[in-house]
Amino acid sequence: LREVIALHVHHRHPPPRHGRRRRAPAPPPAPHLFSDPAEIEALRGNLLAWYDRCKRDLPWRTLATTELDADRRAYAVWVSEIMLQQTQVATVIDYYNRWMQKWPTLQALAQASLEEVNELWAGLGYYSRGKRLQEAARKVVSELAGQMPRTAEDLQKLLPGVGRYTAGAIASISYGQATGVVDGNVIRVLCRLRCIGADSSSPPVIDRLWDMANTLVDRSRPGDFNQALMELGATVCVPKAPLCGECPVKQHCRARRRVSMTPKSGPEGLLCVGGCPLCPPATEPWDSSLGVTNFPRKAAKKQPRVVKTATCVLERRGCHGAPEYLIVQRPNSGLLAGLWEFPSLLLAQGLQEEKQQEALADHLQAWMGWPVAAGDLQLIGEVVHIFSHIHQTYVVYSLPLDGDVTLDPASSPSRWVTEEEFHASAVSTAMKKVLGDTWAFPSFPLGSSPQPLSPSTPSSGHRLLRDGTFHVWDHRRAVLR
């Protein structure tokens, strides 16, 4: 969201045609502005005093205040900001600590392999972030003599994958540049402080929020101020059930003032008179039951695309008797680029179960170079995984093998791994769910020929277990989430 927001600034206005001057946008009405210098100064002081008392103890904040080398300090902030995109703080902390221990400098990261980066990033989601971070680190080392750009403008201009938000965060926190930042938390805080009810993801509103952030940022402590504004949105001014009584800037909040008032027009009522581009649209009037959570307002979220994939867990007994699994590497571009997974095939919409099985068998046969009968594939069940824009269902099959598999050299890279090696590899959370959620149930010894439970359960399946046994079960009861 942070970087998507920042990208709007590059595309919001087409160039004027044939020399005609484009009319400048009208300034926002007074109720949506911070125009009183005394109020701005008071807000800064109140927010920073609260931050000094209540800020969370986070590892990247410690490095930002204790690291004396400017390049290492900026790198430490940069890593945290990339990891925090679309990911909660509690999840990031452990990944951040392991990353900084393994690659404490830009130079160390630049020398790592993409496989190492993917392995450490596995489970954090949005995997292209780690790849872009390493690409940018290599550029700093090879083209910028290992020195990070020193301004938000140069950071955004010179580093791939660094947008307006990330550039502002690095520059303000690491170098003390007095520039604002706008992320999801800041959007929520500013929209409530100034009753901005128009679509908060629209380019005109985003432009106004950036102007507001740059007006408010404290000139002597810009990094702390920006972190305080984000901290406020993350811990107090939260999306639902905000803690308004604990808010250090509640006296400046027009949404809170609006809650205690009867609806009326004009500045005293905190609403503009008709046609205001920042007020709630007439079709979405104030809802008194929502209180301050009337703000911000967003356009309806686009429904995720529904995708179904057939996945086969190929299993064999390893040299020490433990189960091993065959994994293959995904292409270096697209979703989950470069990660490892069980052999998989994207399925056409509406394909019946029998046809799914045949399609997967054909795919495996072409990939492995020896016959695979559809009937040998044992259906395990379904694993559902939600990406930000994709509702993914994995239809999971199992295929036990007696020996090694000779693969087509032209096919994707592949390798056999134990369960421990699987979890240490660069595999997605979805693939861990495929393996982890389908563990269970002892029954058939390895090498035997499992049969359906009865003629009435032709779609039953079996699994190789940790103790080298199989279990027969009815997949129709298994939808794993």
GROMACS .gro file of C-alpha atoms in nm:
model
  481
    1LEU     CA    1   0.000   0.000   0.000
    2ARG     CA    2   0.281   0.242   0.088
    3GLU     CA    3   0.446   0.213  -0.252
    4VAL     CA    4   0.119   0.199  -0.446
    5ILE     CA    5   0.021   0.526  -0.278
    6ALA     CA    6   0.349   0.684  -0.375
    7LEU     CA    7   0.319   0.579  -0.739
    8HIS     CA    8   0.009   0.792  -0.785
    9VAL     CA    9   0.221   1.104  -0.778
   10HIS     CA   10   0.385   1.012  -1.111
   11HIS     CA   11   0.062   0.959  -1.302
   12ARG     CA   12  -0.190   1.199  -1.161
   13HIS     CA   13  -0.185   1.460  -1.443
   14PRO     CA   14  -0.126   1.417  -1.820
   15PRO     CA   15   0.089   1.683  -1.983
   16PRO     CA   16  -0.098   1.980  -2.134
   17ARG     CA   17  -0.163   1.949  -2.506
   18HIS     CA   18  -0.074   2.205  -2.772
   19GLY     CA   19   0.066   2.449  -2.520
   20ARG     CA   20  -0.260   2.498  -2.333
   21ARG     CA   21  -0.215   2.571  -1.964
   22ARG     CA   22  -0.373   2.329  -1.724
   23ARG     CA   23  -0.581   2.497  -1.457
   24ALA     CA   24  -0.427   2.457  -1.113
   25PRO     CA   25  -0.642   2.251  -0.874
   26ALA     CA   26  -0.845   2.456  -0.631
   27PRO     CA   27  -0.705   2.471  -0.280
   28PRO     CA   28  -0.884   2.252  -0.026
   29PRO     CA   29  -1.147   2.427   0.188
   30ALA     CA   30  -1.036   2.555   0.528
   31PRO     CA   31  -1.191   2.274   0.737
   32HIS     CA   32  -0.947   2.028   0.579
   33LEU     CA   33  -0.632   2.235   0.630
   34PHE     CA   34  -0.370   2.284   0.898
   35SER     CA   35  -0.335   2.657   0.850
   36ASP     CA   36  -0.279   2.783   1.205
   37PRO     CA   37   0.095   2.784   1.293
   38ALA     CA   38   0.015   2.769   1.664
   39GLU     CA   39  -0.198   2.456   1.615
   40ILE     CA   40   0.071   2.291   1.406
   41GLU     CA   41   0.333   2.362   1.671
   42ALA     CA   42   0.106   2.230   1.946
   43LEU     CA   43   0.029   1.912   1.751
   44ARG     CA   44   0.398   1.846   1.694
   45GLY     CA   45   0.481   1.892   2.060
   46ASN     CA   46   0.195   1.676   2.185
   47LEU     CA   47   0.266   1.396   1.940
   48LEU     CA   48   0.641   1.387   2.004
   49ALA     CA   49   0.597   1.395   2.382
   50TRP     CA   50   0.360   1.099   2.358
   51TYR     CA   51   0.601   0.913   2.127
   52ASP     CA   52   0.890   0.962   2.369
   53ARG     CA   53   0.680   0.808   2.647
   54CYS     CA   54   0.496   0.533   2.462
   55LYS     CA   55   0.691   0.422   2.155
   56ARG     CA   56   0.747   0.051   2.108
   57ASP     CA   57   1.098  -0.088   2.146
   58LEU     CA   58   1.175  -0.213   1.794
   59PRO     CA   59   1.514  -0.334   1.665
   60TRP     CA   60   1.525  -0.101   1.363
   61ARG     CA   61   1.460   0.198   1.587
   62THR     CA   62   1.749   0.096   1.808
   63LEU     CA   63   1.984   0.073   1.510
   64ALA     CA   64   1.860   0.406   1.372
   65THR     CA   65   1.955   0.582   1.694
   66THR     CA   66   2.276   0.397   1.782
   67GLU     CA   67   2.447   0.335   1.445
   68LEU     CA   68   2.699   0.611   1.375
   69ASP     CA   69   2.777   0.520   1.015
   70ALA     CA   70   2.522   0.694   0.790
   71ASP     CA   71   2.521   0.423   0.522
   72ARG     CA   72   2.470   0.140   0.770
   73ARG     CA   73   2.202   0.343   0.948
   74ALA     CA   74   2.016   0.407   0.622
   75TYR     CA   75   2.048   0.041   0.523
   76ALA     CA   76   1.902  -0.071   0.857
   77VAL     CA   77   1.602   0.160   0.813
   78TRP     CA   78   1.562   0.059   0.449
   79VAL     CA   79   1.543  -0.313   0.530
   80SER     CA   80   1.280  -0.251   0.797
   81GLU     CA   81   1.065  -0.035   0.570
   82ILE     CA   82   1.067  -0.293   0.291
   83MET     CA   83   0.978  -0.574   0.531
   84LEU     CA   84   0.700  -0.371   0.692
   85GLN     CA   85   0.518  -0.317   0.363
   86GLN     CA   86   0.193  -0.518   0.387
   87THR     CA   87   0.331  -0.707   0.690
   88GLN     CA   88   0.263  -0.664   1.062
   89VAL     CA   89   0.535  -0.547   1.300
   90ALA     CA   90   0.511  -0.859   1.518
   91THR     CA   91   0.581  -1.080   1.215
   92VAL     CA   92   0.869  -0.868   1.090
   93ILE     CA   93   1.077  -0.850   1.409
   94ASP     CA   94   1.221  -1.203   1.391
   95TYR     CA   95   1.286  -1.182   1.016
   96TYR     CA   96   1.455  -0.844   1.059
   97ASN     CA   97   1.684  -0.966   1.336
   98ARG     CA   98   1.792  -1.273   1.137
   99TRP     CA   99   1.843  -1.063   0.822
  100MET     CA  100   2.061  -0.804   0.994
  101GLN     CA  101   2.262  -1.074   1.169
  102LYS     CA  102   2.327  -1.248   0.837
  103TRP     CA  103   2.376  -0.935   0.622
  104PRO     CA  104   2.462  -0.640   0.849
  105THR     CA  105   2.578  -0.420   0.559
  106LEU     CA  106   2.488  -0.341   0.201
  107GLN     CA  107   2.809  -0.509   0.090
  108ALA     CA  108   2.718  -0.834   0.267
  109LEU     CA  109   2.372  -0.839   0.108
  110ALA     CA  110   2.513  -0.762  -0.237
  111GLN     CA  111   2.736  -1.071  -0.215
  112ALA     CA  112   2.453  -1.307  -0.116
  113SER     CA  113   2.278  -1.533  -0.366
  114LEU     CA  114   1.912  -1.488  -0.453
  115GLU     CA  115   1.852  -1.839  -0.319
  116GLU     CA  116   1.984  -1.732   0.022
  117VAL     CA  117   1.766  -1.421   0.017
  118ASN     CA  118   1.457  -1.624  -0.073
  119GLU     CA  119   1.530  -1.879   0.198
  120LEU     CA  120   1.545  -1.614   0.468
  121TRP     CA  121   1.242  -1.430   0.328
  122ALA     CA  122   1.030  -1.747   0.302
  123GLY     CA  123   0.707  -1.704   0.495
  124LEU     CA  124   0.720  -1.323   0.499
  125GLY     CA  125   0.512  -1.292   0.181
  126TYR     CA  126   0.539  -1.059  -0.118
  127TYR     CA  127   0.863  -1.231  -0.212
  128SER     CA  128   0.964  -0.987  -0.485
  129ARG     CA  129   1.046  -0.737  -0.208
  130GLY     CA  130   1.354  -0.931  -0.102
  131LYS     CA  131   1.471  -0.970  -0.460
  132ARG     CA  132   1.431  -0.597  -0.534
  133LEU     CA  133   1.605  -0.505  -0.209
  134GLN     CA  134   1.908  -0.712  -0.305
  135GLU     CA  135   1.910  -0.574  -0.660
  136ALA     CA  136   1.914  -0.221  -0.523
  137ALA     CA  137   2.188  -0.307  -0.273
  138ARG     CA  138   2.403  -0.441  -0.557
  139LYS     CA  139   2.346  -0.118  -0.748
  140VAL     CA  140   2.459   0.091  -0.450
  141VAL     CA  141   2.775  -0.118  -0.419
  142SER     CA  142   2.861  -0.139  -0.790
  143GLU     CA  143   2.745   0.201  -0.918
  144LEU     CA  144   2.739   0.433  -0.615
  145ALA     CA  145   3.064   0.324  -0.448
  146GLY     CA  146   2.870   0.172  -0.161
  147GLN     CA  147   2.725   0.506  -0.051
  148MET     CA  148   2.350   0.543  -0.004
  149PRO     CA  149   2.186   0.849  -0.164
  150ARG     CA  150   2.144   1.124   0.095
  151THR     CA  151   1.806   1.278   0.004
  152ALA     CA  152   1.454   1.143  -0.046
  153GLU     CA  153   1.460   1.265  -0.404
  154ASP     CA  154   1.782   1.079  -0.489
  155LEU     CA  155   1.679   0.766  -0.301
  156GLN     CA  156   1.362   0.744  -0.509
  157LYS     CA  157   1.541   0.832  -0.830
  158LEU     CA  158   1.843   0.603  -0.799
  159LEU     CA  159   1.725   0.293  -0.612
  160PRO     CA  160   1.496   0.042  -0.786
  161GLY     CA  161   1.197  -0.056  -0.574
  162VAL     CA  162   1.219   0.256  -0.355
  163GLY     CA  163   0.907   0.469  -0.389
  164ARG     CA  164   0.810   0.801  -0.238
  165TYR     CA  165   0.713   0.664   0.102
  166THR     CA  166   1.026   0.450   0.154
  167ALA     CA  167   1.251   0.731   0.032
  168GLY     CA  168   1.090   0.975   0.275
  169ALA     CA  169   1.117   0.733   0.565
  170ILE     CA  170   1.487   0.660   0.503
  171ALA     CA  171   1.576   1.027   0.450
  172SER     CA  172   1.388   1.157   0.753
  173ILE     CA  173   1.487   0.881   0.998
  174SER     CA  174   1.847   0.826   0.884
  175TYR     CA  175   1.953   1.172   0.764
  176GLY     CA  176   1.713   1.410   0.940
  177GLN     CA  177   1.566   1.547   0.617
  178ALA     CA  178   1.245   1.739   0.692
  179THR     CA  179   1.016   1.548   0.459
  180GLY     CA  180   0.682   1.387   0.539
  181VAL     CA  181   0.564   1.032   0.478
  182VAL     CA  182   0.225   0.889   0.385
  183ASP     CA  183   0.140   0.524   0.449
  184GLY     CA  184  -0.183   0.352   0.550
  185ASN     CA  185  -0.150   0.455   0.915
  186VAL     CA  186  -0.079   0.817   0.827
  187ILE     CA  187  -0.373   0.825   0.586
  188ARG     CA  188  -0.608   0.713   0.862
  189VAL     CA  189  -0.476   0.965   1.116
  190LEU     CA  190  -0.482   1.263   0.880
  191CYS     CA  191  -0.824   1.180   0.737
  192ARG     CA  192  -0.968   1.173   1.090
  193LEU     CA  193  -0.784   1.482   1.207
  194ARG     CA  194  -0.935   1.681   0.919
  195CYS     CA  195  -1.260   1.497   0.831
  196ILE     CA  196  -1.140   1.391   0.485
  197GLY     CA  197  -1.416   1.162   0.361
  198ALA     CA  198  -1.342   1.137  -0.010
  199ASP     CA  199  -1.189   0.813  -0.142
  200SER     CA  200  -0.855   0.805   0.040
  201SER     CA  201  -0.692   0.599  -0.234
  202SER     CA  202  -0.770   0.849  -0.511
  203PRO     CA  203  -0.478   1.053  -0.653
  204PRO     CA  204  -0.623   1.396  -0.561
  205VAL     CA  205  -0.671   1.292  -0.198
  206ILE     CA  206  -0.328   1.131  -0.181
  207ASP     CA  207  -0.175   1.453  -0.315
  208ARG     CA  208  -0.345   1.654  -0.042
  209LEU     CA  209  -0.230   1.411   0.226
  210TRP     CA  210   0.131   1.439   0.110
  211ASP     CA  211   0.102   1.819   0.122
  212MET     CA  212  -0.040   1.792   0.474
  213ALA     CA  213   0.234   1.553   0.589
  214ASN     CA  214   0.504   1.786   0.459
  215THR     CA  215   0.339   2.081   0.636
  216LEU     CA  216   0.314   1.903   0.969
  217VAL     CA  217   0.655   1.728   0.988
  218ASP     CA  218   0.868   1.863   1.270
  219ARG     CA  219   1.174   2.039   1.132
  220SER     CA  220   1.404   1.949   1.421
  221ARG     CA  221   1.294   1.584   1.467
  222PRO     CA  222   1.148   1.476   1.129
  223GLY     CA  223   1.229   1.107   1.168
  224ASP     CA  224   1.077   1.085   1.514
  225PHE     CA  225   0.773   1.283   1.405
  226ASN     CA  226   0.707   1.054   1.107
  227GLN     CA  227   0.748   0.746   1.321
  228ALA     CA  228   0.521   0.899   1.586
  229LEU     CA  229   0.247   0.964   1.329
  230MET     CA  230   0.272   0.603   1.206
  231GLU     CA  231   0.289   0.473   1.564
  232LEU     CA  232  -0.027   0.665   1.648
  233GLY     CA  233  -0.210   0.501   1.358
  234ALA     CA  234  -0.079   0.156   1.445
  235THR     CA  235  -0.155   0.159   1.818
  236VAL     CA  236  -0.421   0.423   1.898
  237CYS     CA  237  -0.595   0.555   1.587
  238VAL     CA  238  -0.660   0.202   1.463
  239PRO     CA  239  -0.912   0.111   1.189
  240LYS     CA  240  -1.179  -0.023   1.426
  241ALA     CA  241  -1.244   0.076   1.789
  242PRO     CA  242  -0.982   0.354   1.804
  243LEU     CA  243  -0.867   0.458   2.151
  244CYS     CA  244  -0.970   0.822   2.119
  245GLY     CA  245  -0.944   0.885   2.493
  246GLU     CA  246  -0.571   0.798   2.482
  247CYS     CA  247  -0.493   1.001   2.171
  248PRO     CA  248  -0.230   1.273   2.232
  249VAL     CA  249  -0.372   1.492   1.952
  250LYS     CA  250  -0.744   1.445   2.019
  251GLN     CA  251  -0.792   1.818   2.070
  252HIS     CA  252  -0.693   1.865   1.704
  253CYS     CA  253  -0.923   1.591   1.570
  254ARG     CA  254  -1.221   1.723   1.377
  255ALA     CA  255  -1.370   1.377   1.333
  256ARG     CA  256  -1.387   1.341   1.713
  257ARG     CA  257  -1.542   1.686   1.739
  258ARG     CA  258  -1.790   1.590   1.470
  259VAL     CA  259  -1.909   1.293   1.675
  260SER     CA  260  -2.039   1.519   1.951
  261MET     CA  261  -2.220   1.759   1.718
  262THR     CA  262  -2.553   1.764   1.541
  263PRO     CA  263  -2.519   1.774   1.161
  264LYS     CA  264  -2.498   2.124   1.017
  265SER     CA  265  -2.313   2.292   0.735
  266GLY     CA  266  -2.035   2.545   0.740
  267PRO     CA  267  -1.693   2.546   0.905
  268GLU     CA  268  -1.841   2.535   1.254
  269GLY     CA  269  -2.009   2.206   1.162
  270LEU     CA  270  -1.680   2.080   1.018
  271LEU     CA  271  -1.840   2.016   0.680
  272CYS     CA  272  -1.811   2.220   0.364
  273VAL     CA  273  -2.096   2.362   0.162
  274GLY     CA  274  -2.145   2.153  -0.152
  275GLY     CA  275  -1.894   2.033  -0.409
  276CYS     CA  276  -1.598   1.984  -0.174
  277PRO     CA  277  -1.356   1.727  -0.324
  278LEU     CA  278  -1.244   1.614   0.023
  279CYS     CA  279  -1.578   1.577   0.201
  280PRO     CA  280  -1.775   1.249   0.200
  281PRO     CA  281  -1.979   1.214  -0.122
  282ALA     CA  282  -2.350   1.293  -0.098
  283THR     CA  283  -2.426   0.926  -0.160
  284GLU     CA  284  -2.233   0.829   0.154
  285PRO     CA  285  -2.347   1.067   0.430
  286TRP     CA  286  -2.220   1.068   0.786
  287ASP     CA  287  -2.314   0.753   0.975
  288SER     CA  288  -2.349   0.842   1.342
  289SER     CA  289  -2.312   0.477   1.445
  290LEU     CA  290  -1.955   0.469   1.309
  291GLY     CA  291  -1.822   0.774   1.490
  292VAL     CA  292  -1.467   0.868   1.390
  293THR     CA  293  -1.440   0.547   1.186
  294ASN     CA  294  -1.646   0.724   0.920
  295PHE     CA  295  -1.296   0.829   0.812
  296PRO     CA  296  -1.111   0.735   0.603
  297ARG     CA  297  -1.327   0.602   0.322
  298LYS     CA  298  -1.198   0.379   0.048
  299ALA     CA  299  -1.330   0.255  -0.280
  300ALA     CA  300  -1.479  -0.094  -0.272
  301LYS     CA  301  -1.202  -0.352  -0.264
  302LYS     CA  302  -1.162  -0.554  -0.580
  303GLN     CA  303  -1.250  -0.918  -0.532
  304PRO     CA  304  -0.951  -1.154  -0.552
  305ARG     CA  305  -0.910  -1.366  -0.861
  306VAL     CA  306  -1.009  -1.731  -0.804
  307VAL     CA  307  -0.738  -1.978  -0.909
  308LYS     CA  308  -0.715  -2.356  -0.877
  309THR     CA  309  -0.388  -2.549  -0.901
  310ALA     CA  310  -0.320  -2.922  -0.895
  311THR     CA  311  -0.018  -3.006  -0.678
  312CYS     CA  312   0.152  -3.343  -0.645
  313VAL     CA  313   0.353  -3.448  -0.340
  314LEU     CA  314   0.600  -3.699  -0.485
  315GLU     CA  315   0.735  -3.913  -0.201
  316ARG     CA  316   1.008  -4.175  -0.161
  317ARG     CA  317   1.200  -4.343   0.118
  318GLY     CA  318   1.538  -4.171   0.160
  319CYS     CA  319   1.872  -4.343   0.219
  320HIS     CA  320   1.824  -4.323   0.596
  321GLY     CA  321   1.464  -4.442   0.584
  322ALA     CA  322   1.304  -4.100   0.630
  323PRO     CA  323   1.048  -3.971   0.378
  324GLU     CA  324   1.180  -3.739   0.107
  325TYR     CA  325   0.986  -3.505  -0.119
  326LEU     CA  326   1.057  -3.378  -0.467
  327ILE     CA  327   1.046  -2.999  -0.505
  328VAL     CA  328   1.095  -2.787  -0.816
  329GLN     CA  329   1.189  -2.424  -0.861
  330ARG     CA  330   0.943  -2.170  -0.998
  331PRO     CA  331   1.039  -1.932  -1.282
  332ASN     CA  332   1.242  -1.623  -1.193
  333SER     CA  333   0.953  -1.389  -1.270
  334GLY     CA  334   0.589  -1.367  -1.174
  335LEU     CA  335   0.413  -1.481  -0.857
  336LEU     CA  336   0.646  -1.646  -0.601
  337ALA     CA  337   0.939  -1.603  -0.841
  338GLY     CA  338   1.234  -1.832  -0.775
  339LEU     CA  339   1.073  -2.016  -0.485
  340TRP     CA  340   1.051  -2.394  -0.454
  341GLU     CA  341   0.728  -2.593  -0.460
  342PHE     CA  342   0.582  -2.936  -0.519
  343PRO     CA  343   0.524  -3.006  -0.891
  344SER     CA  344   0.212  -2.809  -0.979
  345LEU     CA  345  -0.018  -2.734  -1.270
  346LEU     CA  346  -0.258  -2.442  -1.309
  347LEU     CA  347  -0.605  -2.583  -1.380
  348ALA     CA  348  -0.864  -2.450  -1.621
  349GLN     CA  349  -1.180  -2.315  -1.459
  350GLY     CA  350  -1.460  -2.567  -1.418
  351LEU     CA  351  -1.245  -2.873  -1.484
  352GLN     CA  352  -1.398  -3.187  -1.334
  353GLU     CA  353  -1.206  -3.397  -1.083
  354GLU     CA  354  -1.131  -3.678  -1.328
  355LYS     CA  355  -1.002  -3.433  -1.588
  356GLN     CA  356  -0.790  -3.255  -1.325
  357GLN     CA  357  -0.625  -3.584  -1.239
  358GLU     CA  358  -0.559  -3.665  -1.605
  359ALA     CA  359  -0.414  -3.320  -1.671
  360LEU     CA  360  -0.178  -3.351  -1.374
  361ALA     CA  361  -0.071  -3.700  -1.480
  362ASP     CA  362   0.009  -3.573  -1.832
  363HIS     CA  363   0.204  -3.283  -1.684
  364LEU     CA  364   0.409  -3.512  -1.460
  365GLN     CA  365   0.470  -3.757  -1.743
  366ALA     CA  366   0.602  -3.483  -1.971
  367TRP     CA  367   0.813  -3.345  -1.691
  368MET     CA  368   0.959  -3.674  -1.562
  369GLY     CA  369   0.985  -3.854  -1.895
  370TRP     CA  370   0.816  -4.179  -1.791
  371PRO     CA  371   0.450  -4.291  -1.789
  372VAL     CA  372   0.227  -4.170  -1.507
  373ALA     CA  373  -0.123  -4.314  -1.489
  374ALA     CA  374  -0.395  -4.083  -1.360
  375GLY     CA  375  -0.519  -4.365  -1.139
  376ASP     CA  376  -0.186  -4.374  -0.953
  377LEU     CA  377  -0.242  -4.022  -0.823
  378GLN     CA  378  -0.410  -4.037  -0.484
  379LEU     CA  379  -0.625  -3.736  -0.400
  380ILE     CA  380  -0.543  -3.592  -0.056
  381GLY     CA  381  -0.773  -3.292  -0.035
  382GLU     CA  382  -0.768  -2.917  -0.085
  383VAL     CA  383  -0.557  -2.645   0.072
  384VAL     CA  384  -0.682  -2.288   0.048
  385HIS     CA  385  -0.438  -1.995   0.060
  386ILE     CA  386  -0.530  -1.629   0.019
  387PHE     CA  387  -0.284  -1.398  -0.151
  388SER     CA  388  -0.358  -1.024  -0.160
  389HIS     CA  389  -0.515  -1.050  -0.505
  390ILE     CA  390  -0.564  -1.425  -0.554
  391HIS     CA  391  -0.788  -1.680  -0.384
  392GLN     CA  392  -0.577  -1.991  -0.444
  393THR     CA  393  -0.700  -2.348  -0.399
  394TYR     CA  394  -0.443  -2.625  -0.421
  395VAL     CA  395  -0.590  -2.964  -0.511
  396VAL     CA  396  -0.332  -3.191  -0.348
  397TYR     CA  397  -0.239  -3.536  -0.480
  398SER     CA  398   0.017  -3.786  -0.358
  399LEU     CA  399   0.234  -4.017  -0.565
  400PRO     CA  400   0.464  -4.258  -0.377
  401LEU     CA  401   0.773  -4.376  -0.566
  402ASP     CA  402   0.998  -4.675  -0.509
  403GLY     CA  403   1.315  -4.518  -0.646
  404ASP     CA  404   1.475  -4.206  -0.787
  405VAL     CA  405   1.328  -3.998  -1.068
  406THR     CA  406   1.534  -3.907  -1.372
  407LEU     CA  407   1.418  -3.564  -1.485
  408ASP     CA  408   1.435  -3.389  -1.820
  409PRO     CA  409   1.745  -3.165  -1.805
  410ALA     CA  410   1.545  -2.893  -1.981
  411SER     CA  411   1.282  -2.888  -1.707
  412SER     CA  412   1.283  -2.670  -1.396
  413PRO     CA  413   1.559  -2.723  -1.136
  414SER     CA  414   1.454  -2.986  -0.883
  415ARG     CA  415   1.581  -3.177  -0.581
  416TRP     CA  416   1.477  -3.432  -0.319
  417VAL     CA  417   1.452  -3.298   0.035
  418THR     CA  418   1.370  -3.429   0.379
  419GLU     CA  419   1.102  -3.256   0.584
  420GLU     CA  420   1.368  -3.056   0.769
  421GLU     CA  421   1.537  -2.955   0.444
  422PHE     CA  422   1.199  -2.864   0.298
  423HIS     CA  423   1.128  -2.614   0.577
  424ALA     CA  424   1.479  -2.468   0.546
  425SER     CA  425   1.435  -2.413   0.172
  426ALA     CA  426   1.287  -2.109   0.001
  427VAL     CA  427   0.930  -2.239  -0.004
  428SER     CA  428   0.614  -2.033   0.031
  429THR     CA  429   0.374  -2.046   0.324
  430ALA     CA  430   0.123  -2.206   0.088
  431MET     CA  431   0.354  -2.501   0.019
  432LYS     CA  432   0.423  -2.543   0.392
  433LYS     CA  433   0.047  -2.565   0.440
  434VAL     CA  434   0.027  -2.829   0.165
  435LEU     CA  435   0.283  -3.044   0.349
  436GLY     CA  436   0.201  -2.959   0.709
  437ASP     CA  437  -0.178  -2.971   0.688
  438THR     CA  438  -0.177  -3.312   0.521
  439TRP     CA  439   0.033  -3.495   0.782
  440ALA     CA  440  -0.163  -3.762   0.971
  441PHE     CA  441  -0.281  -4.115   1.013
  442PRO     CA  442  -0.071  -4.445   0.995
  443SER     CA  443  -0.179  -4.750   0.798
  444PHE     CA  444   0.004  -4.895   0.496
  445PRO     CA  445   0.376  -4.982   0.504
  446LEU     CA  446   0.594  -4.826   0.237
  447GLY     CA  447   0.607  -5.032  -0.079
  448SER     CA  448   0.267  -5.195  -0.034
  449SER     CA  449  -0.022  -5.123  -0.268
  450PRO     CA  450  -0.284  -4.916  -0.090
  451GLN     CA  451  -0.641  -4.984  -0.199
  452PRO     CA  452  -0.956  -4.775  -0.162
  453LEU     CA  453  -1.143  -4.824   0.160
  454SER     CA  454  -1.425  -4.986  -0.033
  455PRO     CA  455  -1.578  -4.977  -0.382
  456SER     CA  456  -1.804  -4.699  -0.254
  457THR     CA  457  -1.504  -4.474  -0.183
  458PRO     CA  458  -1.317  -4.467  -0.515
  459SER     CA  459  -1.169  -4.127  -0.438
  460SER     CA  460  -0.996  -4.226  -0.116
  461GLY     CA  461  -0.626  -4.146  -0.083
  462HIS     CA  462  -0.314  -4.237   0.110
  463ARG     CA  463  -0.016  -4.057   0.260
  464LEU     CA  464   0.337  -4.151   0.348
  465LEU     CA  465   0.395  -4.069   0.714
  466ARG     CA  466   0.698  -3.993   0.930
  467ASP     CA  467   0.714  -4.355   1.044
  468GLY     CA  468   0.717  -4.489   0.686
  469THR     CA  469   0.355  -4.601   0.684
  470PHE     CA  470   0.059  -4.507   0.472
  471HIS     CA  471  -0.290  -4.414   0.577
  472VAL     CA  472  -0.606  -4.445   0.370
  473TRP     CA  473  -0.869  -4.175   0.416
  474ASP     CA  474  -1.161  -4.017   0.237
  475HIS     CA  475  -1.057  -3.689   0.076
  476ARG     CA  476  -1.413  -3.564   0.059
  477ARG     CA  477  -1.392  -3.480   0.428
  478ALA     CA  478  -1.069  -3.288   0.389
  479VAL     CA  479  -1.065  -2.922   0.301
  480LEU     CA  480  -0.754  -2.786   0.472
  481ARG     CA  481  -0.722  -2.416   0.548
   0.00000   0.00000   0.00000
